[in-house]
């Protein structure tokens, strides 16, 4: 039996009986069945009225869709979840590729709230910097949007509190270099979303860099004791607790007394011994005019060749028993003995290990 429709699965065309004989009905003119005996101009007017109604509905739907898209693009908050932990599969399974990815972990672990904690701030910034260098294209679209939302909060926090702008400048420099390479050299195929979105993000990064370069440190007026009023042995003790050479140099610019203490050879010697091994010293010996080892120049020379030890006030924790990655809330742990995740071990604290930013990324490499 032959089919009257264009598709063999369709029921065929609809036909109505008129005075002139059988005529084929249009798809959007159901009124013709009830008023088949009316004149063609009346039928044509009904069809036009229905077309106008359909167009108005489509315009209203398009307007709602534009408002919804604008609301999604203007959202500056992270994807929130009830749990601040994520299960890391031990083996490469089908579930691992679907749910246990770097982007999923980045959304689930609430980095947006972590940057408000001064102990976790440097940790999150270092993680964002490592992602910008090598893992930006491996993030999903939602994770990439979340990444830039968190970065926006970090920049605004630095502009308001003036806390560690040098660290953020290095992050933005690495991120802008990566985006320039991906947009110009590689192309848009490796980036999730429209290429114009990434160009706008790159322009935003350039604006942030300009704002940070124009940032002026404000001096707070305080009639009480200042850092310069402390005794020399206390100032020297403070300098010996620094693990970054640039922080020592920055603090030495505050006053002549701190500059004198920041140039101490023993200070830089201990800093080099903390970060580097003795074999590395022998390969990069730098002597001063008097024949002594210039430990300050050696530190920056070794820093270019070897990685330095990282210190953070608080890091992510990984439970070896449960294979769960989580933030540990020390206040809840002391008050309610809360481990931060549903742990089933007899001694949960003995199963926890600190996770560095590089280790965090390595956990999700296949």
Tab-separated table of C-alpha atoms in Angstrom:
chain	number	residue	atom	x	y	z
A	1	UNK	CA	0.000	0.000	0.000
A	2	UNK	CA	1.563	3.329	-1.011
A	3	UNK	CA	2.005	6.102	1.580
A	4	UNK	CA	0.815	9.617	0.839
A	5	UNK	CA	3.256	11.364	3.177
A	6	UNK	CA	6.881	12.286	2.532
A	7	UNK	CA	8.041	10.010	5.349
A	8	UNK	CA	7.011	6.351	5.234
A	9	UNK	CA	6.430	6.460	8.996
A	10	UNK	CA	3.907	9.342	8.759
A	11	UNK	CA	0.110	8.731	8.620
A	12	UNK	CA	-0.191	10.616	5.314
A	13	UNK	CA	-1.719	13.904	4.275
A	14	UNK	CA	-4.996	15.150	5.726
A	15	UNK	CA	-7.818	15.682	3.203
A	16	UNK	CA	-11.200	17.514	3.501
A	17	UNK	CA	-14.254	17.450	1.284
A	18	UNK	CA	-15.385	20.731	-0.329
A	19	UNK	CA	-17.870	21.748	-3.031
A	20	UNK	CA	-15.081	21.606	-5.596
A	21	UNK	CA	-14.012	18.144	-4.429
A	22	UNK	CA	-11.369	16.792	-2.053
A	23	UNK	CA	-8.545	19.137	-1.113
A	24	UNK	CA	-5.408	18.599	0.949
A	25	UNK	CA	-5.392	20.300	4.375
A	26	UNK	CA	-2.402	22.329	5.533
A	27	UNK	CA	-0.622	21.100	8.731
A	28	UNK	CA	-1.373	24.184	10.822
A	29	UNK	CA	-4.990	24.808	9.674
A	30	UNK	CA	-7.201	22.451	11.674
A	31	UNK	CA	-10.161	24.864	11.408
A	32	UNK	CA	-10.591	23.825	7.788
A	33	UNK	CA	-12.151	20.540	8.871
A	34	UNK	CA	-15.062	22.250	10.655
A	35	UNK	CA	-15.491	25.014	8.089
A	36	UNK	CA	-14.698	23.169	4.870
A	37	UNK	CA	-17.631	24.686	3.013
A	38	UNK	CA	-16.587	28.305	3.615
A	39	UNK	CA	-14.863	30.443	1.035
A	40	UNK	CA	-11.097	30.314	0.490
A	41	UNK	CA	-10.576	33.859	1.736
A	42	UNK	CA	-12.120	32.983	5.089
A	43	UNK	CA	-9.859	29.923	5.363
A	44	UNK	CA	-6.868	32.039	4.416
A	45	UNK	CA	-7.726	34.584	7.128
A	46	UNK	CA	-7.942	31.829	9.760
A	47	UNK	CA	-4.540	30.491	8.736
A	48	UNK	CA	-2.981	33.944	8.955
A	49	UNK	CA	-4.426	34.494	12.418
A	50	UNK	CA	-2.986	31.184	13.598
A	51	UNK	CA	0.414	32.104	12.145
A	52	UNK	CA	0.372	35.353	14.097
A	53	UNK	CA	-0.409	33.483	17.331
A	54	UNK	CA	2.395	31.019	16.688
A	55	UNK	CA	4.852	33.842	15.991
A	56	UNK	CA	3.874	35.609	19.226
A	57	UNK	CA	4.400	32.396	21.200
A	58	UNK	CA	7.783	31.839	19.554
A	59	UNK	CA	8.857	35.415	20.306
A	60	UNK	CA	7.827	35.032	23.944
A	61	UNK	CA	9.756	31.761	24.185
A	62	UNK	CA	12.846	33.342	22.603
A	63	UNK	CA	12.642	36.268	25.035
A	64	UNK	CA	12.466	33.890	28.013
A	65	UNK	CA	15.401	31.913	26.643
A	66	UNK	CA	17.526	35.059	26.272
A	67	UNK	CA	16.717	36.095	29.860
A	68	UNK	CA	17.596	32.606	31.093
A	69	UNK	CA	20.903	32.579	29.196
A	70	UNK	CA	21.721	36.048	30.502
A	71	UNK	CA	21.037	34.922	34.064
A	72	UNK	CA	23.298	31.898	33.632
A	73	UNK	CA	26.123	33.940	32.115
A	74	UNK	CA	25.819	36.637	34.784
A	75	UNK	CA	25.947	34.128	37.635
A	76	UNK	CA	29.117	34.661	39.666
A	77	UNK	CA	28.653	31.873	42.193
A	78	UNK	CA	30.078	28.403	42.300
A	79	UNK	CA	28.068	25.218	41.735
A	80	UNK	CA	27.048	24.302	45.281
A	81	UNK	CA	26.781	20.790	46.643
A	82	UNK	CA	25.808	19.509	50.069
A	83	UNK	CA	29.012	17.541	50.473
A	84	UNK	CA	32.459	19.153	50.384
A	85	UNK	CA	34.192	15.907	49.483
A	86	UNK	CA	34.559	13.657	46.462
A	87	UNK	CA	35.311	9.978	46.065
A	88	UNK	CA	38.433	9.221	44.027
A	89	UNK	CA	38.289	5.815	42.361
A	90	UNK	CA	41.356	3.638	42.766
A	91	UNK	CA	41.050	2.126	39.289
A	92	UNK	CA	40.248	3.520	35.870
A	93	UNK	CA	36.612	2.491	35.459
A	94	UNK	CA	33.707	3.686	33.420
A	95	UNK	CA	32.365	5.605	36.394
A	96	UNK	CA	35.707	7.339	36.877
A	97	UNK	CA	35.610	8.942	33.451
A	98	UNK	CA	32.010	10.061	33.933
A	99	UNK	CA	32.021	11.423	37.473
A	100	UNK	CA	35.517	11.523	38.954
A	101	UNK	CA	37.243	14.096	36.794
A	102	UNK	CA	39.336	17.138	37.601
A	103	UNK	CA	36.471	19.466	36.705
A	104	UNK	CA	34.010	17.579	38.905
A	105	UNK	CA	36.401	17.699	41.853
A	106	UNK	CA	36.999	21.407	41.246
A	107	UNK	CA	33.245	22.063	41.471
A	108	UNK	CA	32.552	19.806	44.435
A	109	UNK	CA	35.304	20.908	46.837
A	110	UNK	CA	34.025	24.473	47.361
A	111	UNK	CA	37.108	26.498	46.484
A	112	UNK	CA	34.937	29.610	46.429
A	113	UNK	CA	34.637	29.516	50.230
A	114	UNK	CA	38.231	28.322	50.702
A	115	UNK	CA	39.691	31.588	49.388
A	116	UNK	CA	38.039	33.428	52.295
A	117	UNK	CA	40.250	31.464	54.702
A	118	UNK	CA	43.728	32.990	54.898
A	119	UNK	CA	45.229	29.563	55.609
A	120	UNK	CA	43.852	28.133	52.344
A	121	UNK	CA	44.241	31.203	50.128
A	122	UNK	CA	47.784	30.473	48.865
A	123	UNK	CA	46.883	26.816	48.326
A	124	UNK	CA	43.937	27.656	46.055
A	125	UNK	CA	45.948	30.234	44.107
A	126	UNK	CA	48.762	27.744	43.504
A	127	UNK	CA	46.241	25.150	42.309
A	128	UNK	CA	44.677	27.646	39.896
A	129	UNK	CA	48.141	28.463	38.579
A	130	UNK	CA	48.947	24.803	37.878
A	131	UNK	CA	45.598	24.345	36.135
A	132	UNK	CA	46.262	27.430	34.015
A	133	UNK	CA	49.611	26.044	32.885
A	134	UNK	CA	48.567	22.584	31.743
A	135	UNK	CA	45.036	21.499	32.692
A	136	UNK	CA	42.769	24.318	31.539
A	137	UNK	CA	41.540	22.474	28.441
A	138	UNK	CA	40.745	19.336	30.442
A	139	UNK	CA	38.072	21.145	32.482
A	140	UNK	CA	34.443	20.918	31.515
A	141	UNK	CA	32.447	23.973	30.495
A	142	UNK	CA	30.896	24.343	33.961
A	143	UNK	CA	34.286	23.890	35.632
A	144	UNK	CA	35.887	26.506	33.359
A	145	UNK	CA	33.134	28.978	34.188
A	146	UNK	CA	33.568	28.181	37.859
A	147	UNK	CA	37.331	28.655	37.478
A	148	UNK	CA	36.965	32.227	36.235
A	149	UNK	CA	34.296	33.040	38.830
A	150	UNK	CA	36.680	32.008	41.619
A	151	UNK	CA	39.494	33.927	39.946
A	152	UNK	CA	37.302	37.022	39.879
A	153	UNK	CA	36.681	36.693	43.623
A	154	UNK	CA	40.404	36.282	44.266
A	155	UNK	CA	41.280	39.430	42.324
A	156	UNK	CA	38.585	41.455	44.085
A	157	UNK	CA	39.795	40.186	47.460
A	158	UNK	CA	43.376	41.231	46.665
A	159	UNK	CA	42.248	44.666	45.487
A	160	UNK	CA	40.263	45.187	48.700
A	161	UNK	CA	42.572	43.581	51.282
A	162	UNK	CA	45.887	44.129	49.405
A	163	UNK	CA	46.929	40.611	50.379
A	164	UNK	CA	49.819	39.025	48.441
A	165	UNK	CA	49.336	40.738	45.055
A	166	UNK	CA	52.612	39.282	43.727
A	167	UNK	CA	51.177	35.765	43.857
A	168	UNK	CA	48.098	36.801	41.871
A	169	UNK	CA	50.195	38.632	39.287
A	170	UNK	CA	52.132	35.435	38.579
A	171	UNK	CA	48.862	33.513	38.226
A	172	UNK	CA	47.377	36.011	35.769
A	173	UNK	CA	50.616	36.096	33.773
A	174	UNK	CA	50.626	32.314	33.326
A	175	UNK	CA	46.918	32.254	32.513
A	176	UNK	CA	47.166	35.008	29.890
A	177	UNK	CA	50.123	33.279	28.240
A	178	UNK	CA	48.188	30.010	28.054
A	179	UNK	CA	45.077	31.648	26.606
A	180	UNK	CA	47.100	33.542	23.991
A	181	UNK	CA	48.703	30.283	22.878
A	182	UNK	CA	45.388	28.405	22.739
A	183	UNK	CA	43.523	31.148	20.892
A	184	UNK	CA	46.223	32.040	18.340
A	185	UNK	CA	48.232	28.883	17.753
A	186	UNK	CA	46.074	25.883	18.535
A	187	UNK	CA	42.643	27.200	17.686
A	188	UNK	CA	39.174	27.078	19.187
A	189	UNK	CA	38.729	23.311	18.862
A	190	UNK	CA	40.397	22.687	22.239
A	191	UNK	CA	38.359	25.322	24.084
A	192	UNK	CA	34.843	24.692	25.367
A	193	UNK	CA	32.464	27.403	24.154
A	194	UNK	CA	32.546	30.192	21.631
A	195	UNK	CA	35.929	31.669	20.761
A	196	UNK	CA	34.524	35.156	21.442
A	197	UNK	CA	33.883	34.181	25.070
A	198	UNK	CA	37.552	33.320	25.514
A	199	UNK	CA	38.624	36.564	23.893
A	200	UNK	CA	36.421	38.460	26.379
A	201	UNK	CA	37.970	36.462	29.224
A	202	UNK	CA	41.436	37.316	27.984
A	203	UNK	CA	40.500	41.001	27.887
A	204	UNK	CA	39.191	40.705	31.456
A	205	UNK	CA	42.512	39.223	32.554
A	206	UNK	CA	44.356	42.159	30.995
A	207	UNK	CA	42.086	44.558	32.916
A	208	UNK	CA	42.861	42.698	36.152
A	209	UNK	CA	46.581	42.912	35.470
A	210	UNK	CA	46.292	46.648	34.929
A	211	UNK	CA	44.351	47.066	38.178
A	212	UNK	CA	46.939	45.090	40.131
A	213	UNK	CA	49.812	47.044	38.600
A	214	UNK	CA	48.135	50.299	39.697
A	215	UNK	CA	47.483	48.986	43.195
A	216	UNK	CA	48.890	51.260	45.875
A	217	UNK	CA	49.495	49.971	49.390
A	218	UNK	CA	47.672	52.188	51.869
A	219	UNK	CA	49.278	52.942	55.216
A	220	UNK	CA	46.961	52.347	58.142
A	221	UNK	CA	47.196	54.990	60.834
A	222	UNK	CA	47.699	53.293	64.173
A	223	UNK	CA	48.833	54.975	67.347
A	224	UNK	CA	49.891	51.666	68.908
A	225	UNK	CA	53.017	49.571	68.388
A	226	UNK	CA	54.241	48.854	64.882
A	227	UNK	CA	56.552	46.229	63.462
A	228	UNK	CA	59.525	48.556	63.693
A	229	UNK	CA	58.979	48.991	67.435
A	230	UNK	CA	59.726	45.335	68.152
A	231	UNK	CA	63.162	44.322	69.466
A	232	UNK	CA	65.818	43.164	67.005
A	233	UNK	CA	65.760	39.555	68.159
A	234	UNK	CA	61.992	39.376	67.573
A	235	UNK	CA	62.320	40.915	64.107
A	236	UNK	CA	65.092	38.472	63.295
A	237	UNK	CA	62.908	35.597	64.487
A	238	UNK	CA	60.095	36.752	62.200
A	239	UNK	CA	62.395	36.863	59.176
A	240	UNK	CA	63.697	33.345	59.882
A	241	UNK	CA	60.139	32.018	59.676
A	242	UNK	CA	59.723	33.152	56.068
A	243	UNK	CA	60.003	30.421	53.426
A	244	UNK	CA	59.989	32.674	50.347
A	245	UNK	CA	62.970	34.845	49.467
A	246	UNK	CA	60.811	37.475	47.763
A	247	UNK	CA	58.839	37.972	50.971
A	248	UNK	CA	62.099	38.625	52.838
A	249	UNK	CA	63.168	41.205	50.263
A	250	UNK	CA	59.757	42.902	50.388
A	251	UNK	CA	59.821	43.103	54.173
A	252	UNK	CA	63.358	44.493	54.045
A	253	UNK	CA	62.075	47.518	52.131
A	254	UNK	CA	59.908	48.665	55.045
A	255	UNK	CA	62.659	50.215	57.143
A	256	UNK	CA	66.475	50.423	57.283
A	257	UNK	CA	66.509	48.101	60.295
A	258	UNK	CA	64.585	45.381	58.481
A	259	UNK	CA	66.795	45.856	55.420
A	260	UNK	CA	69.877	45.228	57.531
A	261	UNK	CA	68.340	42.061	58.992
A	262	UNK	CA	67.171	40.837	55.570
A	263	UNK	CA	70.763	40.927	54.247
A	264	UNK	CA	72.060	38.531	56.887
A	265	UNK	CA	74.120	35.694	55.344
A	266	UNK	CA	72.932	33.157	57.914
A	267	UNK	CA	69.315	33.921	57.052
A	268	UNK	CA	69.825	33.104	53.370
A	269	UNK	CA	72.018	30.114	54.186
A	270	UNK	CA	69.263	28.515	56.255
A	271	UNK	CA	66.765	29.316	53.518
A	272	UNK	CA	68.930	27.543	50.922
A	273	UNK	CA	69.460	24.560	53.203
A	274	UNK	CA	65.731	24.267	53.763
A	275	UNK	CA	64.772	24.216	50.072
A	276	UNK	CA	67.738	22.553	48.376
A	277	UNK	CA	70.174	19.668	48.892
A	278	UNK	CA	73.952	19.891	49.329
A	279	UNK	CA	74.592	18.335	45.910
A	280	UNK	CA	72.706	21.193	44.341
A	281	UNK	CA	74.891	23.718	46.223
A	282	UNK	CA	78.057	22.301	44.672
A	283	UNK	CA	76.729	22.710	41.151
A	284	UNK	CA	75.819	26.381	41.591
A	285	UNK	CA	78.418	27.945	43.868
A	286	UNK	CA	78.457	31.740	43.724
A	287	UNK	CA	81.251	33.584	45.520
A	288	UNK	CA	81.287	37.205	46.581
A	289	UNK	CA	84.186	39.655	46.129
A	290	UNK	CA	85.572	38.678	49.534
A	291	UNK	CA	85.601	34.983	48.619
A	292	UNK	CA	82.594	34.023	50.724
A	293	UNK	CA	79.546	32.191	49.404
A	294	UNK	CA	76.808	34.595	48.393
A	295	UNK	CA	73.807	32.663	49.751
A	296	UNK	CA	71.291	35.251	48.588
A	297	UNK	CA	72.316	34.991	44.927
A	298	UNK	CA	72.593	31.232	45.288
A	299	UNK	CA	68.992	31.000	46.457
A	300	UNK	CA	67.622	32.739	43.356
A	301	UNK	CA	69.981	30.806	41.092
A	302	UNK	CA	68.885	27.492	42.563
A	303	UNK	CA	65.259	28.552	42.423
A	304	UNK	CA	65.476	28.782	38.636
A	305	UNK	CA	66.846	25.247	38.357
A	306	UNK	CA	65.068	23.306	41.104
A	307	UNK	CA	61.609	23.454	42.682
A	308	UNK	CA	61.328	24.844	46.194
A	309	UNK	CA	59.418	23.306	49.062
A	310	UNK	CA	55.847	24.466	49.382
A	311	UNK	CA	54.292	25.518	52.681
A	312	UNK	CA	50.580	26.071	53.217
A	313	UNK	CA	48.559	26.829	56.311
A	314	UNK	CA	45.882	24.312	55.341
A	315	UNK	CA	45.592	21.823	52.488
A	316	UNK	CA	43.149	19.293	51.130
A	317	UNK	CA	43.167	15.942	52.895
A	318	UNK	CA	43.008	12.486	51.331
A	319	UNK	CA	41.700	9.497	53.264
A	320	UNK	CA	43.594	6.368	52.251
A	321	UNK	CA	40.926	4.138	53.798
A	322	UNK	CA	37.925	5.669	52.020
A	323	UNK	CA	39.711	7.136	48.946
A	324	UNK	CA	37.931	10.431	49.588
A	325	UNK	CA	39.325	13.921	48.981
A	326	UNK	CA	37.966	16.585	51.330
A	327	UNK	CA	38.519	19.804	53.279
A	328	UNK	CA	39.029	19.230	56.992
A	329	UNK	CA	37.306	21.687	59.294
A	330	UNK	CA	39.488	21.766	62.401
A	331	UNK	CA	36.875	23.553	64.510
A	332	UNK	CA	34.258	20.886	63.858
A	333	UNK	CA	36.878	18.190	64.332
A	334	UNK	CA	37.651	19.464	67.837
A	335	UNK	CA	34.081	20.130	68.942
A	336	UNK	CA	32.114	17.286	67.351
A	337	UNK	CA	34.887	14.900	66.233
A	338	UNK	CA	33.799	15.421	62.643
A	339	UNK	CA	36.281	14.018	60.112
A	340	UNK	CA	34.863	16.045	57.206
A	341	UNK	CA	33.659	12.970	55.285
A	342	UNK	CA	31.798	9.703	56.023
A	343	UNK	CA	34.833	7.712	57.184
A	344	UNK	CA	34.449	4.074	58.273
A	345	UNK	CA	37.964	3.557	59.662
A	346	UNK	CA	38.569	2.807	63.329
A	347	UNK	CA	41.256	5.507	63.497
A	348	UNK	CA	40.306	8.096	60.849
A	349	UNK	CA	43.050	10.605	61.665
A	350	UNK	CA	45.736	7.993	61.003
A	351	UNK	CA	44.494	7.564	57.431
A	352	UNK	CA	44.684	11.238	56.429
A	353	UNK	CA	47.466	12.628	54.214
A	354	UNK	CA	47.958	16.180	53.013
A	355	UNK	CA	47.504	16.733	49.290
A	356	UNK	CA	49.699	19.284	47.536
A	357	UNK	CA	48.351	21.181	44.502
A	358	UNK	CA	50.402	19.047	42.116
A	359	UNK	CA	49.274	15.859	43.843
A	360	UNK	CA	45.669	17.026	43.503
A	361	UNK	CA	46.060	17.253	39.732
A	362	UNK	CA	47.910	13.925	39.554
A	363	UNK	CA	44.996	12.157	41.262
A	364	UNK	CA	42.809	12.811	38.217
A	365	UNK	CA	45.289	11.996	35.469
A	366	UNK	CA	44.478	8.883	33.470
